[in-house]
Amino acid sequence: MTPAPDPTPDPTRFVLLHTSHAGNVGAAARAMKVMGFSDLVLVRPRFADVLCHEEAVAMASGAADILARARIVDSLDEALHGVHHACATAMTPRDFGPPTAAPRAFFEGLRDSGRLEQRVAFVFGTERFGLSNEDVYRCHTCLSIPTAARYGSLNLAQAVQLIAYEW
């Protein structure tokens, strides 16, 4: 017997832009599942078949259902459809654009303001270059995970895991 679909959609979406490594997509799906999230959207990944790619499925390790439900879209605007608050993730704060905050402090502010019921999306950039300024500017907030000053680059799935945990 197949369980009935959840009548309420996941209020949290994880958006991966232009991913180039199938294993990172699978590992991100696993990170999401471990933290109880299921809404994954990919914007123009390098490989059109990334969701069924052998490496993605292997790295998902038990989260193949997240890959099966994931959507691939052509633009960030499509990925953010229905979202009330979009959070870019970036290692480097921008001079212009949305305010930058550490995830924990920002999430505490959302909780205190009573806005936790809004549909939120976390937007992650390419493995090599992160998010473009244009993509960051489409978001309401920019989250920057505090890291060592000399080497702040995280693997995509690690960043997804940390944001999912804090959220």
mmCIF file with all atom_site columns, C-alpha atoms in Angstrom:
data_model
loop_
_atom_site.group_PDB
_atom_site.id
_atom_site.type_symbol
_atom_site.label_atom_id
_atom_site.label_alt_id
_atom_site.label_comp_id
_atom_site.label_asym_id
_atom_site.label_entity_id
_atom_site.label_seq_id
_atom_site.pdbx_PDB_ins_code
_atom_site.Cartn_x
_atom_site.Cartn_y
_atom_site.Cartn_z
_atom_site.occupancy
_atom_site.B_iso_or_equiv
_atom_site.pdbx_formal_charge
_atom_site.auth_seq_id
_atom_site.auth_comp_id
_atom_site.auth_asym_id
_atom_site.auth_atom_id
_atom_site.pdbx_PDB_model_num
ATOM 1   C CA . MET A 1 1   ? 0.000  0.000  0.000   1.00 0.00 ? 1   MET A CA 1
ATOM 2   C CA . THR A 1 2   ? 1.383  3.403  -1.017  1.00 0.00 ? 2   THR A CA 1
ATOM 3   C CA . PRO A 1 3   ? 1.085  6.142  1.627   1.00 0.00 ? 3   PRO A CA 1
ATOM 4   C CA . ALA A 1 4   ? -1.040 9.159  0.710   1.00 0.00 ? 4   ALA A CA 1
ATOM 5   C CA . PRO A 1 5   ? 0.921  12.239 -0.317  1.00 0.00 ? 5   PRO A CA 1
ATOM 6   C CA . ASP A 1 6   ? 1.416  14.883 2.343   1.00 0.00 ? 6   ASP A CA 1
ATOM 7   C CA . PRO A 1 7   ? -1.415 17.423 1.888   1.00 0.00 ? 7   PRO A CA 1
ATOM 8   C CA . THR A 1 8   ? 0.782  20.333 2.973   1.00 0.00 ? 8   THR A CA 1
ATOM 9   C CA . PRO A 1 9   ? 3.794  21.132 0.813   1.00 0.00 ? 9   PRO A CA 1
ATOM 10  C CA . ASP A 1 10  ? 7.222  21.455 2.383   1.00 0.00 ? 10  ASP A CA 1
ATOM 11  C CA . PRO A 1 11  ? 7.521  25.121 3.389   1.00 0.00 ? 11  PRO A CA 1
ATOM 12  C CA . THR A 1 12  ? 11.287 24.997 2.834   1.00 0.00 ? 12  THR A CA 1
ATOM 13  C CA . ARG A 1 13  ? 12.909 24.698 -0.581  1.00 0.00 ? 13  ARG A CA 1
ATOM 14  C CA . PHE A 1 14  ? 16.554 24.069 -1.430  1.00 0.00 ? 14  PHE A CA 1
ATOM 15  C CA . VAL A 1 15  ? 17.611 25.469 -4.803  1.00 0.00 ? 15  VAL A CA 1
ATOM 16  C CA . LEU A 1 16  ? 20.877 24.418 -6.464  1.00 0.00 ? 16  LEU A CA 1
ATOM 17  C CA . LEU A 1 17  ? 22.042 26.548 -9.399  1.00 0.00 ? 17  LEU A CA 1
ATOM 18  C CA . HIS A 1 18  ? 24.089 25.163 -12.287 1.00 0.00 ? 18  HIS A CA 1
ATOM 19  C CA . THR A 1 19  ? 25.499 22.177 -10.408 1.00 0.00 ? 19  THR A CA 1
ATOM 20  C CA . SER A 1 20  ? 28.306 20.437 -12.252 1.00 0.00 ? 20  SER A CA 1
ATOM 21  C CA . HIS A 1 21  ? 28.908 17.311 -10.135 1.00 0.00 ? 21  HIS A CA 1
ATOM 22  C CA . ALA A 1 22  ? 26.196 14.684 -9.867  1.00 0.00 ? 22  ALA A CA 1
ATOM 23  C CA . GLY A 1 23  ? 27.615 13.421 -6.574  1.00 0.00 ? 23  GLY A CA 1
ATOM 24  C CA . ASN A 1 24  ? 27.036 16.816 -4.969  1.00 0.00 ? 24  ASN A CA 1
ATOM 25  C CA . VAL A 1 25  ? 23.377 16.718 -5.975  1.00 0.00 ? 25  VAL A CA 1
ATOM 26  C CA . GLY A 1 26  ? 22.987 13.289 -4.367  1.00 0.00 ? 26  GLY A CA 1
ATOM 27  C CA . ALA A 1 27  ? 24.874 14.326 -1.238  1.00 0.00 ? 27  ALA A CA 1
ATOM 28  C CA . ALA A 1 28  ? 22.739 17.470 -0.959  1.00 0.00 ? 28  ALA A CA 1
ATOM 29  C CA . ALA A 1 29  ? 19.593 15.319 -1.216  1.00 0.00 ? 29  ALA A CA 1
ATOM 30  C CA . ARG A 1 30  ? 20.905 13.116 1.583   1.00 0.00 ? 30  ARG A CA 1
ATOM 31  C CA . ALA A 1 31  ? 21.699 16.160 3.738   1.00 0.00 ? 31  ALA A CA 1
ATOM 32  C CA . MET A 1 32  ? 18.162 17.450 3.205   1.00 0.00 ? 32  MET A CA 1
ATOM 33  C CA . LYS A 1 33  ? 16.528 14.119 4.056   1.00 0.00 ? 33  LYS A CA 1
ATOM 34  C CA . VAL A 1 34  ? 18.570 13.709 7.239   1.00 0.00 ? 34  VAL A CA 1
ATOM 35  C CA . MET A 1 35  ? 17.220 17.081 8.407   1.00 0.00 ? 35  MET A CA 1
ATOM 36  C CA . GLY A 1 36  ? 13.623 16.348 7.356   1.00 0.00 ? 36  GLY A CA 1
ATOM 37  C CA . PHE A 1 37  ? 13.379 18.409 4.152   1.00 0.00 ? 37  PHE A CA 1
ATOM 38  C CA . SER A 1 38  ? 12.225 17.222 0.744   1.00 0.00 ? 38  SER A CA 1
ATOM 39  C CA . ASP A 1 39  ? 11.752 20.127 -1.713  1.00 0.00 ? 39  ASP A CA 1
ATOM 40  C CA . LEU A 1 40  ? 14.770 20.209 -4.047  1.00 0.00 ? 40  LEU A CA 1
ATOM 41  C CA . VAL A 1 41  ? 14.880 22.292 -7.221  1.00 0.00 ? 41  VAL A CA 1
ATOM 42  C CA . LEU A 1 42  ? 17.802 22.394 -9.648  1.00 0.00 ? 42  LEU A CA 1
ATOM 43  C CA . VAL A 1 43  ? 18.332 25.288 -12.022 1.00 0.00 ? 43  VAL A CA 1
ATOM 44  C CA . ARG A 1 44  ? 20.012 24.256 -15.274 1.00 0.00 ? 44  ARG A CA 1
ATOM 45  C CA . PRO A 1 45  ? 22.371 21.584 -13.952 1.00 0.00 ? 45  PRO A CA 1
ATOM 46  C CA . ARG A 1 46  ? 25.305 20.578 -16.139 1.00 0.00 ? 46  ARG A CA 1
ATOM 47  C CA . PHE A 1 47  ? 23.761 17.158 -16.815 1.00 0.00 ? 47  PHE A CA 1
ATOM 48  C CA . ALA A 1 48  ? 20.086 16.936 -17.778 1.00 0.00 ? 48  ALA A CA 1
ATOM 49  C CA . ASP A 1 49  ? 19.887 13.422 -16.307 1.00 0.00 ? 49  ASP A CA 1
ATOM 50  C CA . VAL A 1 50  ? 21.610 14.362 -13.036 1.00 0.00 ? 50  VAL A CA 1
ATOM 51  C CA . LEU A 1 51  ? 18.716 13.164 -10.875 1.00 0.00 ? 51  LEU A CA 1
ATOM 52  C CA . CYS A 1 52  ? 19.125 9.583  -12.094 1.00 0.00 ? 52  CYS A CA 1
ATOM 53  C CA . HIS A 1 53  ? 22.883 9.749  -12.620 1.00 0.00 ? 53  HIS A CA 1
ATOM 54  C CA . GLU A 1 54  ? 24.644 6.789  -10.975 1.00 0.00 ? 54  GLU A CA 1
ATOM 55  C CA . GLU A 1 55  ? 26.875 9.008  -8.824  1.00 0.00 ? 55  GLU A CA 1
ATOM 56  C CA . ALA A 1 56  ? 23.940 11.133 -7.613  1.00 0.00 ? 56  ALA A CA 1
ATOM 57  C CA . VAL A 1 57  ? 21.946 8.062  -6.609  1.00 0.00 ? 57  VAL A CA 1
ATOM 58  C CA . ALA A 1 58  ? 24.960 6.542  -4.849  1.00 0.00 ? 58  ALA A CA 1
ATOM 59  C CA . MET A 1 59  ? 25.714 9.714  -2.894  1.00 0.00 ? 59  MET A CA 1
ATOM 60  C CA . ALA A 1 60  ? 22.036 10.159 -1.978  1.00 0.00 ? 60  ALA A CA 1
ATOM 61  C CA . SER A 1 61  ? 22.397 6.927  0.031   1.00 0.00 ? 61  SER A CA 1
ATOM 62  C CA . GLY A 1 62  ? 18.804 6.392  1.113   1.00 0.00 ? 62  GLY A CA 1
ATOM 63  C CA . ALA A 1 63  ? 17.467 9.710  -0.171  1.00 0.00 ? 63  ALA A CA 1
ATOM 64  C CA . ALA A 1 64  ? 16.575 8.538  -3.680  1.00 0.00 ? 64  ALA A CA 1
ATOM 65  C CA . ASP A 1 65  ? 13.015 9.692  -2.972  1.00 0.00 ? 65  ASP A CA 1
ATOM 66  C CA . ILE A 1 66  ? 14.283 13.281 -2.715  1.00 0.00 ? 66  ILE A CA 1
ATOM 67  C CA . LEU A 1 67  ? 15.940 12.904 -6.130  1.00 0.00 ? 67  LEU A CA 1
ATOM 68  C CA . ALA A 1 68  ? 12.784 11.336 -7.576  1.00 0.00 ? 68  ALA A CA 1
ATOM 69  C CA . ARG A 1 69  ? 10.650 14.308 -6.439  1.00 0.00 ? 69  ARG A CA 1
ATOM 70  C CA . ALA A 1 70  ? 13.201 16.987 -7.362  1.00 0.00 ? 70  ALA A CA 1
ATOM 71  C CA . ARG A 1 71  ? 12.446 19.356 -10.221 1.00 0.00 ? 71  ARG A CA 1
ATOM 72  C CA . ILE A 1 72  ? 14.719 20.819 -12.866 1.00 0.00 ? 72  ILE A CA 1
ATOM 73  C CA . VAL A 1 73  ? 13.838 24.316 -14.093 1.00 0.00 ? 73  VAL A CA 1
ATOM 74  C CA . ASP A 1 74  ? 15.386 26.841 -16.486 1.00 0.00 ? 74  ASP A CA 1
ATOM 75  C CA . SER A 1 75  ? 15.616 29.900 -14.245 1.00 0.00 ? 75  SER A CA 1
ATOM 76  C CA . LEU A 1 76  ? 15.961 31.062 -10.672 1.00 0.00 ? 76  LEU A CA 1
ATOM 77  C CA . ASP A 1 77  ? 12.641 32.872 -11.041 1.00 0.00 ? 77  ASP A CA 1
ATOM 78  C CA . GLU A 1 78  ? 10.957 29.522 -11.787 1.00 0.00 ? 78  GLU A CA 1
ATOM 79  C CA . ALA A 1 79  ? 12.720 27.894 -8.829  1.00 0.00 ? 79  ALA A CA 1
ATOM 80  C CA . LEU A 1 80  ? 11.503 30.627 -6.487  1.00 0.00 ? 80  LEU A CA 1
ATOM 81  C CA . HIS A 1 81  ? 7.874  30.540 -7.636  1.00 0.00 ? 81  HIS A CA 1
ATOM 82  C CA . GLY A 1 82  ? 5.613  30.483 -4.566  1.00 0.00 ? 82  GLY A CA 1
ATOM 83  C CA . VAL A 1 83  ? 8.428  31.380 -2.160  1.00 0.00 ? 83  VAL A CA 1
ATOM 84  C CA . HIS A 1 84  ? 7.943  34.316 0.231   1.00 0.00 ? 84  HIS A CA 1
ATOM 85  C CA . HIS A 1 85  ? 11.543 34.729 1.365   1.00 0.00 ? 85  HIS A CA 1
ATOM 86  C CA . ALA A 1 86  ? 14.616 33.715 -0.646  1.00 0.00 ? 86  ALA A CA 1
ATOM 87  C CA . CYS A 1 87  ? 17.983 33.378 1.082   1.00 0.00 ? 87  CYS A CA 1
ATOM 88  C CA . ALA A 1 88  ? 21.122 33.411 -1.032  1.00 0.00 ? 88  ALA A CA 1
ATOM 89  C CA . THR A 1 89  ? 24.118 31.599 0.395   1.00 0.00 ? 89  THR A CA 1
ATOM 90  C CA . ALA A 1 90  ? 27.485 33.184 -0.258  1.00 0.00 ? 90  ALA A CA 1
ATOM 91  C CA . MET A 1 91  ? 30.962 33.005 1.183   1.00 0.00 ? 91  MET A CA 1
ATOM 92  C CA . THR A 1 92  ? 31.679 36.638 0.353   1.00 0.00 ? 92  THR A CA 1
ATOM 93  C CA . PRO A 1 93  ? 29.323 39.488 1.299   1.00 0.00 ? 93  PRO A CA 1
ATOM 94  C CA . ARG A 1 94  ? 28.407 41.820 -1.586  1.00 0.00 ? 94  ARG A CA 1
ATOM 95  C CA . ASP A 1 95  ? 28.757 45.606 -1.507  1.00 0.00 ? 95  ASP A CA 1
ATOM 96  C CA . PHE A 1 96  ? 25.242 45.924 -2.903  1.00 0.00 ? 96  PHE A CA 1
ATOM 97  C CA . GLY A 1 97  ? 22.196 43.740 -2.661  1.00 0.00 ? 97  GLY A CA 1
ATOM 98  C CA . PRO A 1 98  ? 20.442 42.115 0.271   1.00 0.00 ? 98  PRO A CA 1
ATOM 99  C CA . PRO A 1 99  ? 21.832 42.310 3.796   1.00 0.00 ? 99  PRO A CA 1
ATOM 100 C CA . THR A 1 100 ? 24.260 39.561 4.817   1.00 0.00 ? 100 THR A CA 1
ATOM 101 C CA . ALA A 1 101 ? 23.826 37.630 8.061   1.00 0.00 ? 101 ALA A CA 1
ATOM 102 C CA . ALA A 1 102 ? 25.069 34.494 9.771   1.00 0.00 ? 102 ALA A CA 1
ATOM 103 C CA . PRO A 1 103 ? 22.385 31.786 9.511   1.00 0.00 ? 103 PRO A CA 1
ATOM 104 C CA . ARG A 1 104 ? 21.774 31.246 13.231  1.00 0.00 ? 104 ARG A CA 1
ATOM 105 C CA . ALA A 1 105 ? 21.322 34.935 14.031  1.00 0.00 ? 105 ALA A CA 1
ATOM 106 C CA . PHE A 1 106 ? 19.098 35.468 11.006  1.00 0.00 ? 106 PHE A CA 1
ATOM 107 C CA . PHE A 1 107 ? 16.907 32.456 11.816  1.00 0.00 ? 107 PHE A CA 1
ATOM 108 C CA . GLU A 1 108 ? 16.509 33.639 15.411  1.00 0.00 ? 108 GLU A CA 1
ATOM 109 C CA . GLY A 1 109 ? 15.325 36.995 14.036  1.00 0.00 ? 109 GLY A CA 1
ATOM 110 C CA . LEU A 1 110 ? 12.785 35.255 11.801  1.00 0.00 ? 110 LEU A CA 1
ATOM 111 C CA . ARG A 1 111 ? 11.518 33.245 14.759  1.00 0.00 ? 111 ARG A CA 1
ATOM 112 C CA . ASP A 1 112 ? 11.223 36.340 16.931  1.00 0.00 ? 112 ASP A CA 1
ATOM 113 C CA . SER A 1 113 ? 9.332  38.217 14.197  1.00 0.00 ? 113 SER A CA 1
ATOM 114 C CA . GLY A 1 114 ? 6.792  35.398 13.833  1.00 0.00 ? 114 GLY A CA 1
ATOM 115 C CA . ARG A 1 115 ? 7.620  34.874 10.122  1.00 0.00 ? 115 ARG A CA 1
ATOM 116 C CA . LEU A 1 116 ? 8.586  31.197 10.380  1.00 0.00 ? 116 LEU A CA 1
ATOM 117 C CA . GLU A 1 117 ? 5.404  30.076 8.609   1.00 0.00 ? 117 GLU A CA 1
ATOM 118 C CA . GLN A 1 118 ? 6.442  31.715 5.349   1.00 0.00 ? 118 GLN A CA 1
ATOM 119 C CA . ARG A 1 119 ? 7.704  29.607 2.435   1.00 0.00 ? 119 ARG A CA 1
ATOM 120 C CA . VAL A 1 120 ? 11.478 29.983 2.473   1.00 0.00 ? 120 VAL A CA 1
ATOM 121 C CA . ALA A 1 121 ? 14.051 29.009 -0.147  1.00 0.00 ? 121 ALA A CA 1
ATOM 122 C CA . PHE A 1 122 ? 17.787 28.594 0.320   1.00 0.00 ? 122 PHE A CA 1
ATOM 123 C CA . VAL A 1 123 ? 19.704 29.246 -2.881  1.00 0.00 ? 123 VAL A CA 1
ATOM 124 C CA . PHE A 1 124 ? 23.133 27.686 -3.477  1.00 0.00 ? 124 PHE A CA 1
ATOM 125 C CA . GLY A 1 125 ? 25.470 28.510 -6.361  1.00 0.00 ? 125 GLY A CA 1
ATOM 126 C CA . THR A 1 126 ? 27.833 26.507 -8.491  1.00 0.00 ? 126 THR A CA 1
ATOM 127 C CA . GLU A 1 127 ? 30.505 24.364 -6.929  1.00 0.00 ? 127 GLU A CA 1
ATOM 128 C CA . ARG A 1 128 ? 33.249 26.405 -8.528  1.00 0.00 ? 128 ARG A CA 1
ATOM 129 C CA . PHE A 1 129 ? 32.053 30.012 -8.440  1.00 0.00 ? 129 PHE A CA 1
ATOM 130 C CA . GLY A 1 130 ? 29.113 30.183 -6.025  1.00 0.00 ? 130 GLY A CA 1
ATOM 131 C CA . LEU A 1 131 ? 26.297 32.601 -6.845  1.00 0.00 ? 131 LEU A CA 1
ATOM 132 C CA . SER A 1 132 ? 26.516 35.440 -9.321  1.00 0.00 ? 132 SER A CA 1
ATOM 133 C CA . ASN A 1 133 ? 25.739 38.933 -8.068  1.00 0.00 ? 133 ASN A CA 1
ATOM 134 C CA . GLU A 1 134 ? 22.584 38.899 -10.189 1.00 0.00 ? 134 GLU A CA 1
ATOM 135 C CA . ASP A 1 135 ? 21.343 35.743 -8.429  1.00 0.00 ? 135 ASP A CA 1
ATOM 136 C CA . VAL A 1 136 ? 22.175 37.138 -4.986  1.00 0.00 ? 136 VAL A CA 1
ATOM 137 C CA . TYR A 1 137 ? 20.269 40.348 -5.818  1.00 0.00 ? 137 TYR A CA 1
ATOM 138 C CA . ARG A 1 138 ? 17.135 38.306 -6.567  1.00 0.00 ? 138 ARG A CA 1
ATOM 139 C CA . CYS A 1 139 ? 17.091 37.158 -2.946  1.00 0.00 ? 139 CYS A CA 1
ATOM 140 C CA . HIS A 1 140 ? 15.887 38.936 0.183   1.00 0.00 ? 140 HIS A CA 1
ATOM 141 C CA . THR A 1 141 ? 18.782 37.939 2.417   1.00 0.00 ? 141 THR A CA 1
ATOM 142 C CA . CYS A 1 142 ? 22.303 36.666 1.957   1.00 0.00 ? 142 CYS A CA 1
ATOM 143 C CA . LEU A 1 143 ? 23.449 34.013 4.425   1.00 0.00 ? 143 LEU A CA 1
ATOM 144 C CA . SER A 1 144 ? 27.147 33.534 5.050   1.00 0.00 ? 144 SER A CA 1
ATOM 145 C CA . ILE A 1 145 ? 28.240 30.554 7.134   1.00 0.00 ? 145 ILE A CA 1
ATOM 146 C CA . PRO A 1 146 ? 30.999 31.672 9.532   1.00 0.00 ? 146 PRO A CA 1
ATOM 147 C CA . THR A 1 147 ? 34.234 29.912 8.569   1.00 0.00 ? 147 THR A CA 1
ATOM 148 C CA . ALA A 1 148 ? 37.963 30.370 8.988   1.00 0.00 ? 148 ALA A CA 1
ATOM 149 C CA . ALA A 1 149 ? 39.077 33.587 7.314   1.00 0.00 ? 149 ALA A CA 1
ATOM 150 C CA . ARG A 1 150 ? 41.849 31.909 5.328   1.00 0.00 ? 150 ARG A CA 1
ATOM 151 C CA . TYR A 1 151 ? 39.692 29.184 3.810   1.00 0.00 ? 151 TYR A CA 1
ATOM 152 C CA . GLY A 1 152 ? 35.953 29.690 3.846   1.00 0.00 ? 152 GLY A CA 1
ATOM 153 C CA . SER A 1 153 ? 34.924 27.498 0.944   1.00 0.00 ? 153 SER A CA 1
ATOM 154 C CA . LEU A 1 154 ? 32.521 24.670 1.787   1.00 0.00 ? 154 LEU A CA 1
ATOM 155 C CA . ASN A 1 155 ? 31.482 21.738 -0.364  1.00 0.00 ? 155 ASN A CA 1
ATOM 156 C CA . LEU A 1 156 ? 27.955 22.240 -1.693  1.00 0.00 ? 156 LEU A CA 1
ATOM 157 C CA . ALA A 1 157 ? 26.461 19.357 0.307   1.00 0.00 ? 157 ALA A CA 1
ATOM 158 C CA . GLN A 1 158 ? 28.217 20.552 3.473   1.00 0.00 ? 158 GLN A CA 1
ATOM 159 C CA . ALA A 1 159 ? 26.688 23.991 3.033   1.00 0.00 ? 159 ALA A CA 1
ATOM 160 C CA . VAL A 1 160 ? 23.242 22.448 2.477   1.00 0.00 ? 160 VAL A CA 1
ATOM 161 C CA . GLN A 1 161 ? 23.701 20.338 5.616   1.00 0.00 ? 161 GLN A CA 1
ATOM 162 C CA . LEU A 1 162 ? 24.703 23.321 7.761   1.00 0.00 ? 162 LEU A CA 1
ATOM 163 C CA . ILE A 1 163 ? 21.854 25.532 6.557   1.00 0.00 ? 163 ILE A CA 1
ATOM 164 C CA . ALA A 1 164 ? 19.346 22.677 6.980   1.00 0.00 ? 164 ALA A CA 1
ATOM 165 C CA . TYR A 1 165 ? 20.607 22.006 10.497  1.00 0.00 ? 165 TYR A CA 1
ATOM 166 C CA . GLU A 1 166 ? 20.447 25.638 11.561  1.00 0.00 ? 166 GLU A CA 1
ATOM 167 C CA . TRP A 1 167 ? 16.999 26.090 10.010  1.00 0.00 ? 167 TRP A CA 1
#
